[in-house]
Amino acid sequence: MLQLERVSSGYGRSPVLHEVSLEVGAGEIVALVGANGAGKSTLLNTVMGLVRRTQGSIRLEGRDIGGLATPAIVRTGLAQVPERRQLFGTMSVEENLRMGAYARRGDVAGRLAAQYALFPILAERRRQAAETLSGGEQQMLAIARANMAAPRLLLLDEPSLGLAPLMVVRIMQEVARLRAAGGTVLVVEQNARAVLAIADRGYVMENGRITHSAPAAALLADRSVQDAYLGGAGASSRAAEARIRARRAAILAGR
Amino acid sequence: MDLSVFVQLLLPGLTTGCVYALVALGFVLCANVSGVVNFAQGEYVMLGGVIGASLLAQGMPLAAAIAGATAAGALLGALQERLTLAPVRAAPDFIQITITLGVAVVLRGVALIAFGKDPLSMPGFSGDGVFEVAGAVLPVQSLWVWGASAALLAAVFLFLMHSDAGRAVRACAINRQAARLMGVDAERLTLLVFALAGASAALAGVVVTPIVLANWDAGIAYGLKGFVGAILGNFRSPVVALAGGLGIGVLESFAAGYVSSGYKDAIVYGVLLAYLLARGGVFVFGRAALLSR
Amino acid sequence: MKRRVAIGAFLVLALAYPLVLRGSYPLGIGIITGALAAGTVGFVLLLGYAHQLALGQAGFCMVGGYASAILCVQHKWDPLLALVVGAVAAMLLAWAIAGPILKLRGFVLAMASLALHLILVVVALEASFTGGALGTYGLPKFALLGVPLSSDLAYYYVVWTIVLAFVVIGLAIDGSRIGRALKAIAASETAALSAGIDIRRYKVQMFVLSAGMASVCGSLAVHYLRAMDPNVFGFAFSLNFITAVIVGGLETVWGGVVGAALVTGLRELLRGLSLPLWEGVIMGALTVLVLIAFRRGFVGFLAALYDRMAGGEAPARVLVSEPDTAALAPRGKPAELVLAGVSRAFGNLRAVSNVGFSVAAGSITALIGPNGAGKTTLFNLVCGYEPLDAGSVSYDGQRIEQRLPNQIAALGIGRTFQNLQLFGNLSVLDNVMCGRHRFVEREAANRERARAALAFVGLRNAEALAPGALAFGHQRLVEMARALALEPRLLLLDEPASGLNDAETERLAELVLRIAALGVTVLLVEHDMRLVMGLADHLVVMHHGEKLADGAPDDVRREPAVIDAYLGIEEHAAA
């Protein structure tokens, strides 16, 4: 469904992604894991047109969407649940949901009912300001808001961020349910264990590059995933660390 | 205190206060959606007045003159945004603000050339009669000002609270990036809001003209007094901005009636200055002010 | 060189003008231009340098105008003395309102100064001591030390001598650390604070100075007009100030002089064409046009022309020099940083809660943690950019948690930013010289120190360039050099490797080690584990705003709690 081929992008003169290739098939949950600063969010923002792609192609069902502006990308059927949720805090739950359907109107009432059925707690709080919800409820609202655009592919950015462990599990279960209902999800997550438990496949990102890709279960057992967070994944990385340590010994010994 | 004198001051104060309130609302809307404090806001009130009055003087029916002035406000507001602000969206704040000031000067200048130095007048919409409330005598036109302001405010609030575009304006003000992710085209909304602010200020300018006359250099005073309302609400709350605008109108009227009509502006501006000094002064010993930018 | 040409041209034009264009009309224009220029030179410092828009500058002209009129006519004072008293009064008034108001957001000063001006207009109209609406008539001719200036020509030269004096003051500020600080403030207040620059102080200074110069402008004008009334310095006069400096050019004080001439000339031209009503439209349109299309103004245009004619040197091809590790000598002792019980909440979110650790003197300590752990907030708390809710921060035993960011920097705590914060309007060398702000030394000495810092990071050849002309990685080095120029005893690096490629990252590691060897304690927030694990003596791990662990890198990376924090807890384990 979504294909990225050798995509590079960055902010101004600072490159973040280096020739990233990645694919999401229809009906899949694909996880992109890695430490913060690895470039995961930048990848999602590049897909959404918020960060400028400098090279490579981004295709949604064969159509190149890499040059489109964000509103046009939303209309092609992509919706993002942004990092830290980015709700419209002083607006009500229902208004937040209606905003989700802004670019793809149509059966708004039907979609609202569907989201309320999916997340009954949101129906209960429909008149409350979004900022008064708990962290987990806010994350559900953020997901429901993105669903209001009836997306073909949902992009989730760090859904576990700032949530208590139990709530992380809840949210991951919700993501699994979305797929069960026929959705396709690309989820960026630092919490690798939680997300790989529900994903079909996973990619590991380090310093702006994809370093591993494998079925989720295989990645979960792979020690190199841990290394991607705390250093030492890959020979070149280990060599670089060793060189820096050697220089450190040499320079600091002399002082 | 004599009640009839009090009412005789309060109600006209509310009348001009309606205009300030609408200007304040325009300030808040434009500032929230574009990040710019539009110093030309008051000029649209002036333009509404002079355009409406001269259209009427040229024999247009009253309704057409009002509609024409309002449309001119909308058009000029949109033009200001597109021609002078859209090209410099990434420029430092002080550049953008100074540009709105330059636009204000141009608008004043155009009014001066097109409509002349002399104040223009307009007959009351339903005659120049008066009515009496609690011993106070008011022009019937006051009812038009109150009615039009209330209708306009209701329309703006309905728009903001219950339309997709209005909701998007609020969403943009809260979190522009997230609004973009929803597919909101912020550029188009900004244009819409400037047109809306221009139109509502111009309409306020027309309805108030039969009472206060329309003069090419009245824009600064409308702008500055509306600004007081906007800043009371910290450029965030439209409701506080409205209340502030009304309050300034009443304060001005009381200052003229109870103190001195010559000093009324000095008193209003003095209150503004004192408020700003006090607000700055609150933070003298903390670092909150420095960091709250 | 450029400056000498400018002063030469100024002297020739000012001296020759009344001799070439004879007659009382051109002479009058020359005097009015000079009076306006006296005010606009100060206004350039305020608007162009400090980026503060004041809409009511004519209010200070009124102070000067009325001081001269009232003191000279009613009290028979000496005109020069009255002028000075007026200027002092205007400066006191400016100081009284600027102190509190400049703490608020930018546009507030614009409105506050306009309100002040309009209040003064009302007072002038209503009060009796000003002569009310009719004003005060019959000002004497200007006098120098009791000797009246009998001819307008003599007055012309006095006015322009004053303008010259103001230009010299402006140029002196421009060439000093204050001028550089002002430009730094205009580019990035955050970074200016990190260089130890007291933002508010300089803004207030420029507001006060420009008010004094505006007052002199008022005094000079009314001695030519020989009368003062409330309409002389109306709102339109404030607008003249703004148009003049924008059209003239905001970059140097010459913009004020040239702008005053352009505005006065344009107005006279419109009067000559019998189009006086068009003044507002044309002035306003010019202002808008210049701000949109050519922000450097007329003087900026001339400067660009001069540079092209002088055949500006092509920038050096090889930008990176070999880092000169001997350029900076070890000095002072590294400092220790101790945090205890530091907390900060934003609404319901406890961004940092009860965090305590110490950064040993001379160590390289890395602060790591998953996204949203509170690392950047903690940095901002240490540097004073955020107020603490609770806890203490000690720098070498000295409590610093109540201090402002610039005060903290001035103690010798340097920092860099995750999102580069360079001063795009200053050369690379001047960027680094801003780091020297806390050392009140001769410019030459400061320049040498700044050059040494640049050589140390390997940017010897980039001094004259604008930072924007450098590659991203080199811009990071400029920021490091600026922090080093502060002669820090503690250096905080916020994600220094983000945006760098592999080779640059290793060069950065080498540089950090060299900095530590100078006797600087280093605390860095970083995601690149090659750097963190390779460089650090000590790691502090944060998670959910709390300190999770600290210790030696190899111990910390094996700690199960740390691994769980990064990778999360498996579903079945938690459920």
Coordinates of N, CA, C and O in Angstrom, one line a residue, chain B residues 66-118:
Chain B
I66 N -24.8 50.3 3.0 CA -24.3 49.5 4.1 C -23.6 48.2 3.6 O -22.4 47.9 4.0
A67 N -24.2 47.6 2.7 CA -23.6 46.3 2.1 C -22.3 46.7 1.4 O -21.3 46.0 1.5
G68 N -22.4 47.8 0.6 CA -21.1 48.2 -0.1 C -20.0 48.4 0.8 O -18.9 48.0 0.6
A69 N -20.3 49.2 1.9 CA -19.2 49.5 2.9 C -18.6 48.2 3.5 O -17.4 48.0 3.6
T70 N -19.6 47.3 3.8 CA -19.1 46.0 4.5 C -18.3 45.2 3.5 O -17.2 44.7 3.9
A71 N -18.8 45.1 2.3 CA -18.0 44.4 1.2 C -16.6 45.0 1.0 O -15.6 44.3 0.9
A72 N -16.6 46.3 1.0 CA -15.3 47.0 0.8 C -14.3 46.6 2.0 O -13.2 46.3 1.7
G73 N -14.9 46.6 3.2 CA -14.1 46.2 4.3 C -13.5 44.8 4.2 O -12.3 44.5 4.4
A74 N -14.4 43.8 3.7 CA -14.0 42.4 3.5 C -12.9 42.4 2.4 O -11.8 41.7 2.6
L75 N -13.1 43.1 1.3 CA -12.2 43.0 0.2 C -10.8 43.6 0.6 O -9.8 43.0 0.3
L76 N -10.9 44.8 1.3 CA -9.6 45.4 1.7 C -8.9 44.6 2.7 O -7.6 44.4 2.6
G77 N -9.6 44.0 3.6 CA -9.0 43.1 4.6 C -8.3 41.9 3.9 O -7.1 41.6 4.2
A78 N -9.0 41.3 3.0 CA -8.4 40.2 2.2 C -7.2 40.6 1.4 O -6.1 40.0 1.4
L79 N -7.3 41.8 0.8 CA -6.2 42.3 0.0 C -5.0 42.6 0.9 O -3.8 42.3 0.5
Q80 N -5.2 43.2 2.0 CA -4.1 43.5 2.9 C -3.4 42.2 3.2 O -2.1 42.1 3.2
E81 N -4.1 41.1 3.5 CA -3.5 39.9 3.9 C -2.7 39.3 2.7 O -1.5 39.0 2.9
R82 N -3.3 39.3 1.6 CA -2.7 38.6 0.5 C -1.5 39.4 -0.1 O -0.4 38.9 -0.3
L83 N -1.6 40.7 -0.2 CA -0.6 41.5 -0.8 C 0.6 41.9 0.1 O 1.7 42.0 -0.3
T84 N 0.3 42.1 1.4 CA 1.3 42.6 2.3 C 1.8 41.6 3.4 O 2.9 41.8 3.9
L85 N 1.0 40.7 3.7 CA 1.4 39.8 4.8 C 1.8 38.4 4.3 O 2.8 37.8 4.8
A86 N 1.1 37.8 3.3 CA 1.4 36.5 2.8 C 2.9 36.5 2.3 O 3.6 35.5 2.5
P87 N 3.3 37.5 1.6 CA 4.7 37.4 1.1 C 5.8 37.4 2.2 O 6.9 37.1 1.9
V88 N 5.4 37.9 3.4 CA 6.5 38.0 4.5 C 6.2 37.1 5.7 O 6.6 37.4 6.8
R89 N 5.5 36.0 5.4 CA 5.1 35.1 6.5 C 6.2 34.7 7.4 O 6.1 34.6 8.6
A90 N 7.4 34.5 6.8 CA 8.5 34.0 7.6 C 9.4 35.1 8.2 O 10.3 34.8 9.0
A91 N 9.0 36.4 7.9 CA 9.8 37.5 8.4 C 9.7 37.7 9.9 O 8.7 37.2 10.5
P92 N 10.6 38.3 10.6 CA 10.5 38.6 12.0 C 9.2 39.3 12.3 O 8.7 40.1 11.5
D93 N 8.7 39.1 13.5 CA 7.4 39.8 13.9 C 7.4 41.3 13.7 O 6.5 41.8 13.2
F94 N 8.5 41.9 14.1 CA 8.5 43.4 14.1 C 8.4 43.9 12.6 O 7.8 44.9 12.4
I95 N 8.8 43.1 11.7 CA 8.7 43.5 10.3 C 7.2 43.4 9.9 O 6.6 44.3 9.3
Q96 N 6.6 42.3 10.2 CA 5.2 42.1 9.9 C 4.3 43.1 10.5 O 3.4 43.7 9.9
I97 N 4.6 43.4 11.8 CA 3.8 44.4 12.5 C 3.9 45.8 11.9 O 3.0 46.5 11.7
T98 N 5.2 46.1 11.6 CA 5.4 47.4 11.0 C 4.7 47.5 9.6 O 4.3 48.6 9.2
I99 N 4.7 46.4 8.9 CA 4.0 46.4 7.6 C 2.5 46.8 7.8 O 1.9 47.6 7.1
T100 N 1.9 46.2 8.8 CA 0.4 46.5 9.1 C 0.3 48.0 9.4 O -0.7 48.6 9.0
L101 N 1.3 48.5 10.1 CA 1.2 49.9 10.4 C 1.3 50.8 9.1 O 0.5 51.7 8.9
G102 N 2.2 50.4 8.2 CA 2.3 51.0 6.9 C 1.0 51.0 6.1 O 0.5 51.9 5.5
V103 N 0.3 49.8 6.2 CA -1.0 49.6 5.5 C -2.0 50.6 6.1 O -2.8 51.2 5.4
A104 N -2.0 50.7 7.5 CA -2.9 51.7 8.1 C -2.7 53.1 7.6 O -3.7 53.8 7.3
V105 N -1.4 53.4 7.4 CA -1.1 54.8 6.9 C -1.7 55.0 5.5 O -2.3 56.0 5.1
V106 N -1.5 53.9 4.7 CA -2.0 54.0 3.3 C -3.5 54.1 3.3 O -4.1 55.0 2.6
L107 N -4.2 53.3 4.1 CA -5.7 53.4 4.2 C -6.2 54.8 4.6 O -7.1 55.3 4.0
R108 N -5.5 55.3 5.6 CA -5.9 56.7 6.0 C -5.7 57.7 4.9 O -6.5 58.5 4.6
G109 N -4.5 57.5 4.2 CA -4.2 58.4 3.1 C -5.2 58.3 2.0 O -5.7 59.3 1.4
V110 N -5.6 57.1 1.7 CA -6.6 56.9 0.6 C -7.9 57.5 1.0 O -8.5 58.2 0.2
A111 N -8.3 57.4 2.2 CA -9.6 58.0 2.7 C -9.5 59.5 2.6 O -10.4 60.1 2.2
L112 N -8.3 60.0 3.0 CA -8.2 61.5 2.9 C -8.3 62.0 1.5 O -9.0 63.0 1.2
I113 N -7.7 61.3 0.6 CA -7.7 61.7 -0.8 C -9.1 61.6 -1.4 O -9.7 62.4 -2.1
A114 N -9.7 60.4 -1.1 CA -11.0 60.0 -1.8 C -12.1 60.8 -1.2 O -13.1 61.1 -1.8
F115 N -12.1 61.0 0.2 CA -13.3 61.5 0.8 C -13.1 62.9 1.5 O -14.0 63.4 2.0
G116 N -11.9 63.3 1.5 CA -11.6 64.7 1.9 C -11.4 64.8 3.4 O -11.6 63.8 4.2
K117 N -11.1 66.0 3.9 CA -10.7 66.2 5.3 C -11.9 66.4 6.2 O -11.9 66.2 7.4
D118 N -13.1 66.8 5.6 CA -14.2 67.1 6.4 C -15.0 65.8 6.8 O -15.1 64.9 6.0

